[in-house]
Coordinates of N, CA and C in Angstrom, one line a residue:
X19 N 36.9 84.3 43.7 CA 37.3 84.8 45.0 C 38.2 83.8 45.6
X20 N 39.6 84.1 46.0 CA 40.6 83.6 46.6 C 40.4 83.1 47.6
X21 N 40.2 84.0 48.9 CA 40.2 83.9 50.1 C 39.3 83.2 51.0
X22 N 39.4 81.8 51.1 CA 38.2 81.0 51.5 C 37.2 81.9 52.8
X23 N 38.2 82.3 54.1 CA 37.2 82.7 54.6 C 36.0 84.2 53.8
X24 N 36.5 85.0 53.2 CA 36.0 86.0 52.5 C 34.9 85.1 52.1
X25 N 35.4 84.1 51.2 CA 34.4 83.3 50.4 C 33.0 82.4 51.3
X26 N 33.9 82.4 52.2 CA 32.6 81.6 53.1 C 32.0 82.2 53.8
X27 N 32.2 83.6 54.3 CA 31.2 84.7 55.4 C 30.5 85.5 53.8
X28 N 30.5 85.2 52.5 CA 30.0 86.0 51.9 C 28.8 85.0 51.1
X29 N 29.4 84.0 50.7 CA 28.5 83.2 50.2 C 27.6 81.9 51.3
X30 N 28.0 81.7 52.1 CA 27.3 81.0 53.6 C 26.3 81.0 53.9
X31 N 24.9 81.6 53.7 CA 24.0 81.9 54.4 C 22.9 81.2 54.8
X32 N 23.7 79.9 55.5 CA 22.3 78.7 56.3 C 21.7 79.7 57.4
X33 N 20.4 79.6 57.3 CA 20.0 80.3 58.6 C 20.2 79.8 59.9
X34 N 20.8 78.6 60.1 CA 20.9 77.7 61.3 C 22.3 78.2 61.6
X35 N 23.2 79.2 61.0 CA 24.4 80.0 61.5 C 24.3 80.8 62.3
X36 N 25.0 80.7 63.7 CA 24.5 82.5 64.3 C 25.7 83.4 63.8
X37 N 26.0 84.4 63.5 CA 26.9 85.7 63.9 C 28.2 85.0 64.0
X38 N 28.7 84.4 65.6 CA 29.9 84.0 65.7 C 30.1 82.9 65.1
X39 N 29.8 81.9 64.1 CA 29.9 80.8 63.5 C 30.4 81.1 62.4
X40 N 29.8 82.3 61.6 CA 30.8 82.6 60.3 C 32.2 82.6 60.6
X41 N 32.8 82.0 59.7 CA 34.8 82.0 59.5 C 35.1 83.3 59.8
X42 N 34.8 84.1 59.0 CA 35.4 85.6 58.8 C 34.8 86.3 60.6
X43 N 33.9 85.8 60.8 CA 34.0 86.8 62.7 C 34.8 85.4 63.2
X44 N 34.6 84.4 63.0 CA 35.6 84.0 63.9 C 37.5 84.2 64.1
X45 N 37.4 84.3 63.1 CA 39.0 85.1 62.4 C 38.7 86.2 63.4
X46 N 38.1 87.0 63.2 CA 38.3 88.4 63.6 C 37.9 88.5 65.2
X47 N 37.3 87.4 65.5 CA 37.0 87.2 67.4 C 38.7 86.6 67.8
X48 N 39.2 85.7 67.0 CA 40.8 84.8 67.2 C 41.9 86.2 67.4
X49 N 41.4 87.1 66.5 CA 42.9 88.0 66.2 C 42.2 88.8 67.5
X50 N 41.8 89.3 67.8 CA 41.1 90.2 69.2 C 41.3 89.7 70.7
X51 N 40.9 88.2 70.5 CA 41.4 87.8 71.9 C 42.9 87.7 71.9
X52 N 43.3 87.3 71.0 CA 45.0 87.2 70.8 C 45.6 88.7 71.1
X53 N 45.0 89.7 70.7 CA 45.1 91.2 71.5 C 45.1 91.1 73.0
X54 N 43.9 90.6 73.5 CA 43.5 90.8 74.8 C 44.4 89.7 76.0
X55 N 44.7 88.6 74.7 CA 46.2 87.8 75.3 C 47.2 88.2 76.0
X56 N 47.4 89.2 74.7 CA 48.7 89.7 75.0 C 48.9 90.9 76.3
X57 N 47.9 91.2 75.9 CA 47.6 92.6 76.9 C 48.1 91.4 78.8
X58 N 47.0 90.6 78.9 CA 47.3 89.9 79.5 C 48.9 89.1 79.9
X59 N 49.1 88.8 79.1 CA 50.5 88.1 80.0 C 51.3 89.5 79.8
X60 N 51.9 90.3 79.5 CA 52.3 91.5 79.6 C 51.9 92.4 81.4
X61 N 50.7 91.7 82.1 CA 50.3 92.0 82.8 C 51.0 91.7 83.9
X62 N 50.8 90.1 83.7 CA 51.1 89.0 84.8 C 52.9 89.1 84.8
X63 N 53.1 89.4 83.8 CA 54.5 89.2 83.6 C 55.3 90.9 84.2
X64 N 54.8 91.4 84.4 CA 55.0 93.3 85.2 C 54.6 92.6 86.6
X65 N 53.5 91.7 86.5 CA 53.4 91.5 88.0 C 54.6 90.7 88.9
X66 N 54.7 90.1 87.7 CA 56.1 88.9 88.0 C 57.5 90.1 88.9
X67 N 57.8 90.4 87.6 CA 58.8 91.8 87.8 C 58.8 92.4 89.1
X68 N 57.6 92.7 89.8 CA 57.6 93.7 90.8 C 57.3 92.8 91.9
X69 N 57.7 91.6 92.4 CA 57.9 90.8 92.9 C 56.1 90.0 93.7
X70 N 55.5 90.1 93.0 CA 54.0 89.8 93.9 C 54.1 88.4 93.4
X71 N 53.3 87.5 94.8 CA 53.5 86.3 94.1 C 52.2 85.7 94.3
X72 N 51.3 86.2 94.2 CA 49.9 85.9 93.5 C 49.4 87.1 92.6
X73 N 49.7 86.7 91.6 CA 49.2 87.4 90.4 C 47.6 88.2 90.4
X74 N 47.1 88.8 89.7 CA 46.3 90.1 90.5 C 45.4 89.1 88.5
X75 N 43.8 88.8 88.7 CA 43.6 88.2 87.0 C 43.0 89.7 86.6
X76 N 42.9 90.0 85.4 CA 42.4 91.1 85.0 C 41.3 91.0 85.0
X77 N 40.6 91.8 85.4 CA 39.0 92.6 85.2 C 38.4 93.3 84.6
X78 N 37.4 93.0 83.8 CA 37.2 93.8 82.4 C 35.7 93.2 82.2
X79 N 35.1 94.2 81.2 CA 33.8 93.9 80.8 C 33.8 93.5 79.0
X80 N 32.9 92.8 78.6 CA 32.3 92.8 77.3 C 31.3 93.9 76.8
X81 N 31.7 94.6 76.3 CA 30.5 95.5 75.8 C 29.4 95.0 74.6
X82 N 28.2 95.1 74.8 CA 27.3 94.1 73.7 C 27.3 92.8 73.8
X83 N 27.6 92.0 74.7 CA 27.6 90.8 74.8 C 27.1 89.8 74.7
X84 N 25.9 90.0 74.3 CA 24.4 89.4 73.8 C 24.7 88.4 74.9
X85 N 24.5 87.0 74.6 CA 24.4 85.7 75.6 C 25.6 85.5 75.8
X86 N 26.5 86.2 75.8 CA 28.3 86.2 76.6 C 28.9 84.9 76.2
X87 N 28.5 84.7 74.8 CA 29.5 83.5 74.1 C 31.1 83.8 73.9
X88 N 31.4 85.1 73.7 CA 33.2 85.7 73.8 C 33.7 85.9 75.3
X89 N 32.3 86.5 76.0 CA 32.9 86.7 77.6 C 33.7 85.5 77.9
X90 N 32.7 84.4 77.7 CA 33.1 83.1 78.3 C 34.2 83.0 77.6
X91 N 34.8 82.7 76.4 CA 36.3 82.8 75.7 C 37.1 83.7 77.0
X92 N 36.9 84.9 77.0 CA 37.9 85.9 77.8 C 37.8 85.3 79.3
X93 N 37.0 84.6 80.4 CA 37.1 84.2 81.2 C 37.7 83.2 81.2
X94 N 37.8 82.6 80.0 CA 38.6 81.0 80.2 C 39.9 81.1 80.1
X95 N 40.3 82.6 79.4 CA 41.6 82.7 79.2 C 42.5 83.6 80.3
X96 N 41.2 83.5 81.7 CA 42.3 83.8 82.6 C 41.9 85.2 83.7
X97 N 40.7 86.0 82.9 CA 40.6 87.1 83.5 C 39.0 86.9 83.7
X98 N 38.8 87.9 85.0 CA 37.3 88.1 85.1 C 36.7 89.4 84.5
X99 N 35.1 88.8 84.0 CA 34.9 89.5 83.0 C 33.5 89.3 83.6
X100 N 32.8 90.7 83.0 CA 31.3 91.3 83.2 C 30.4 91.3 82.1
X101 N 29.3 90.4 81.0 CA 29.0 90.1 80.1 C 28.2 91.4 80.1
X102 N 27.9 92.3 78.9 CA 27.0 94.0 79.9 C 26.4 93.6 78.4
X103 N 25.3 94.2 78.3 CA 24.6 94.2 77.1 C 23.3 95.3 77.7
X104 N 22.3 95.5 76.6 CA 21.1 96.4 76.8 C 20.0 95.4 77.1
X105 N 20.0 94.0 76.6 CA 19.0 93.1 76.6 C 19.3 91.9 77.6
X106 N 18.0 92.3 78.6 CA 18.3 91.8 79.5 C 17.9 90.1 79.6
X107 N 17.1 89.8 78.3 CA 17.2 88.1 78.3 C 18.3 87.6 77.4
X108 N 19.4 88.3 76.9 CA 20.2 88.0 76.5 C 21.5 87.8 78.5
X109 N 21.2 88.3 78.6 CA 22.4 88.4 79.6 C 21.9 87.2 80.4
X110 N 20.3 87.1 80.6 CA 19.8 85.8 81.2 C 20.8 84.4 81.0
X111 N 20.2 84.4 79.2 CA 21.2 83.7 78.8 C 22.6 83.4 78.9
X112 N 23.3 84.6 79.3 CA 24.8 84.3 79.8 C 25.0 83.9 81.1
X113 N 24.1 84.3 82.0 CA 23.9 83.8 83.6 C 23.8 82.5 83.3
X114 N 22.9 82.0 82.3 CA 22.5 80.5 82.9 C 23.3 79.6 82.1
X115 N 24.0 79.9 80.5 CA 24.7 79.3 80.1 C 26.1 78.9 80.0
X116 N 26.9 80.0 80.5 CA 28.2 80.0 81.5 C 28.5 80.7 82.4
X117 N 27.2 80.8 83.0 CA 27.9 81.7 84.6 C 28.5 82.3 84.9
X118 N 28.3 83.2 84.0 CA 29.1 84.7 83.7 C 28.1 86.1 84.9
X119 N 28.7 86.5 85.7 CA 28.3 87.9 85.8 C 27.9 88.9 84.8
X120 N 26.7 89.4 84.7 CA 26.2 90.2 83.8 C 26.0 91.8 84.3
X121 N 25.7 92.5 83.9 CA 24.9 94.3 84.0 C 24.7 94.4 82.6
X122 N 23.2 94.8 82.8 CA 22.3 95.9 81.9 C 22.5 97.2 82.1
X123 N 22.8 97.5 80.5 CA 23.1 99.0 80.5 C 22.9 99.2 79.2
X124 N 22.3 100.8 78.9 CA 23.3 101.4 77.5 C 24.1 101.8 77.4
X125 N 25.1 101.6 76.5 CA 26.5 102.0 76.3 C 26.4 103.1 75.7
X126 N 25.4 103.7 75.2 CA 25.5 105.1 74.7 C 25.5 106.1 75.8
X127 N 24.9 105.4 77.3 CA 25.0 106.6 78.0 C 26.3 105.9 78.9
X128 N 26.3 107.0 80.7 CA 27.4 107.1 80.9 C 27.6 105.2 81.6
X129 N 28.5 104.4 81.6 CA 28.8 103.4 82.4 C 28.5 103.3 83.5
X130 N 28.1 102.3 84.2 CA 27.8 102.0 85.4 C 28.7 101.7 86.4
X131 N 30.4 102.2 86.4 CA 31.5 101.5 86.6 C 32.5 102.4 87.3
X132 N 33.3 102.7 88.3 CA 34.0 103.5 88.5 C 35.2 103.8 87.4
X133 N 35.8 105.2 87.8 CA 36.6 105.7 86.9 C 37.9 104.7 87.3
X134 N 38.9 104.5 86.5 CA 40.0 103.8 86.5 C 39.7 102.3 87.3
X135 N 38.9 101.6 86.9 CA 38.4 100.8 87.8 C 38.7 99.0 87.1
X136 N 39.0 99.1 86.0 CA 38.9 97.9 84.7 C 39.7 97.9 84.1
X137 N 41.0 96.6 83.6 CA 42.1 96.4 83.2 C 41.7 96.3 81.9
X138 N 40.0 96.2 81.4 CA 40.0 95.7 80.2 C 38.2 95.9 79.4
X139 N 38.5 96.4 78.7 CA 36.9 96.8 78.0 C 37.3 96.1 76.4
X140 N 36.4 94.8 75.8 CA 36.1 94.6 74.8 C 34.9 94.7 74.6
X141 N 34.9 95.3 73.0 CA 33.7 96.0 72.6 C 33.9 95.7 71.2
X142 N 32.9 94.3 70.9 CA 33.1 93.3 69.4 C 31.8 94.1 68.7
X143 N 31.9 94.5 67.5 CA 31.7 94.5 66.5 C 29.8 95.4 67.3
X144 N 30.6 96.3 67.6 CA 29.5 97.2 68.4 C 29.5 98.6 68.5
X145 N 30.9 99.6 67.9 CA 31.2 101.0 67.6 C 30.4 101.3 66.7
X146 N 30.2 100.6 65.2 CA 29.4 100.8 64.7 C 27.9 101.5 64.8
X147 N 27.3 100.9 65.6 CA 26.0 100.8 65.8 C 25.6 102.0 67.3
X148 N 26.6 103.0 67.0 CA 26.6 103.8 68.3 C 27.0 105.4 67.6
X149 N 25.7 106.5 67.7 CA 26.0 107.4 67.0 C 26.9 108.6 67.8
X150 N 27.1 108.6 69.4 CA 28.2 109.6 69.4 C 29.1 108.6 70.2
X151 N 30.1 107.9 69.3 CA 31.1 107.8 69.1 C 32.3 108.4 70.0
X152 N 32.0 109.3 69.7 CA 33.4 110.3 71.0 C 32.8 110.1 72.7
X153 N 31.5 109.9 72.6 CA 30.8 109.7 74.3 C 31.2 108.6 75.0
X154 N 31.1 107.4 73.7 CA 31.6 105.9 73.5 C 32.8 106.2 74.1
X155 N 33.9 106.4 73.3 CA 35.1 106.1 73.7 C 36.0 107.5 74.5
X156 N 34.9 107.8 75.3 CA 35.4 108.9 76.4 C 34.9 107.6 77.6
X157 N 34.1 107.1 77.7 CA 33.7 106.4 78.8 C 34.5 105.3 78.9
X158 N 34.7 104.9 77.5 CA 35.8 103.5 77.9 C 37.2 104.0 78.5
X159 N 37.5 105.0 77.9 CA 38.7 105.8 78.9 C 38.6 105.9 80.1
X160 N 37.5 106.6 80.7 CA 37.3 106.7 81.6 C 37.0 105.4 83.4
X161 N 36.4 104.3 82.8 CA 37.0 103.2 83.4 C 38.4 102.5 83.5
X162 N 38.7 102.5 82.3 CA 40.3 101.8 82.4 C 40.9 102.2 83.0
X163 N 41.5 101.4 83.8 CA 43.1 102.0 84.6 C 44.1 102.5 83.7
X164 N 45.2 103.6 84.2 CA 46.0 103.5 83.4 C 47.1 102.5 83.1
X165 N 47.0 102.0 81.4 CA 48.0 100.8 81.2 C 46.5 100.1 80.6
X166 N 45.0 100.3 80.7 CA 44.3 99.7 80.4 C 44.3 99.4 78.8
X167 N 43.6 98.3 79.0 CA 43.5 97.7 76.8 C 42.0 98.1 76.7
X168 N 41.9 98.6 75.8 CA 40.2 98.8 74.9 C 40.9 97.6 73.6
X169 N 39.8 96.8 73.4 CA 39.6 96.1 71.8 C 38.6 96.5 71.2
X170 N 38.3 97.0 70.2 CA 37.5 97.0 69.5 C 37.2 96.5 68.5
X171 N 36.6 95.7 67.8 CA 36.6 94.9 66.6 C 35.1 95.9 65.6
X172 N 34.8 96.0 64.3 CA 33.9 96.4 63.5 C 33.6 95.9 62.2

């Protein structure tokens, strides 16, 4: 096997690793925010253009965000962001360990969020694990503004 990270999310298995510590999700968390980057200065940069001179930061939720270890990544990179998960001692966790804003919800049913209301819905390695699919990404439509970014990673 060539490809060290392949090699190292396949053969790795300390149990003292969580989820985001493997190479291969971190690779795949690196290339997602670098999506959500872009999305972003593309924003700021339209804002620039249309002459405002306090820039507007983007607003967006994490969908599944267990203890909001990526929210915090997307907050630091500029925008505010809502850690949302189903487990509500996970979200604890994100309250108390980066002081992130949280909501409990399930994502299988409808959002807690107004329509066109969110510059940004990432939703890591969490389509999977959701059986109607089309309900899923009718709702994330339905928050985003138009010009909004969905990420989704799997």
């Amino acid at each position: 096997m060539s490809d060290p990270i392949l090699k190292a999310n396949l053969l790795d298995e300390r149990p003292e690793d969580t989820y985001l510590d493997k190479p291969f999700h971190q690779k795949r968390i690196q290339i997602a925010l670098g999506l959500l980057r872009d999305a972003f200065q593309a924003s700021a940069s339209d804002q620039r253009a249309r002459g405002l001179d306090i820039l507007h930061r983007p607003l967006g939720i994490e969908l599944g965000s267990s203890a909001g270890e990526t929210a915090a990544m997307i907050r630091d990179m500029g925008a505010d962001i809502i850690a949302c998960d189903a487990e509500e001692t996970a979200l604890a966790t994100a309250r108390e360990k980066y002081g992130l804003e949280t909501k409990a919800f399930d994502v299988s049913k409808t959002f807690p969020f107004e329509d066109d209301s969110l510059d940004f819905v990432y939703a890591g390695e969490l389509i999977e694990h959701i059986f109607d699919t089309r309900h899923f990404l009718a709702e994330c439509n339905r928050v985003l503004k138009p010009e909004g970014t969905l990420v989704l990673t799997t």
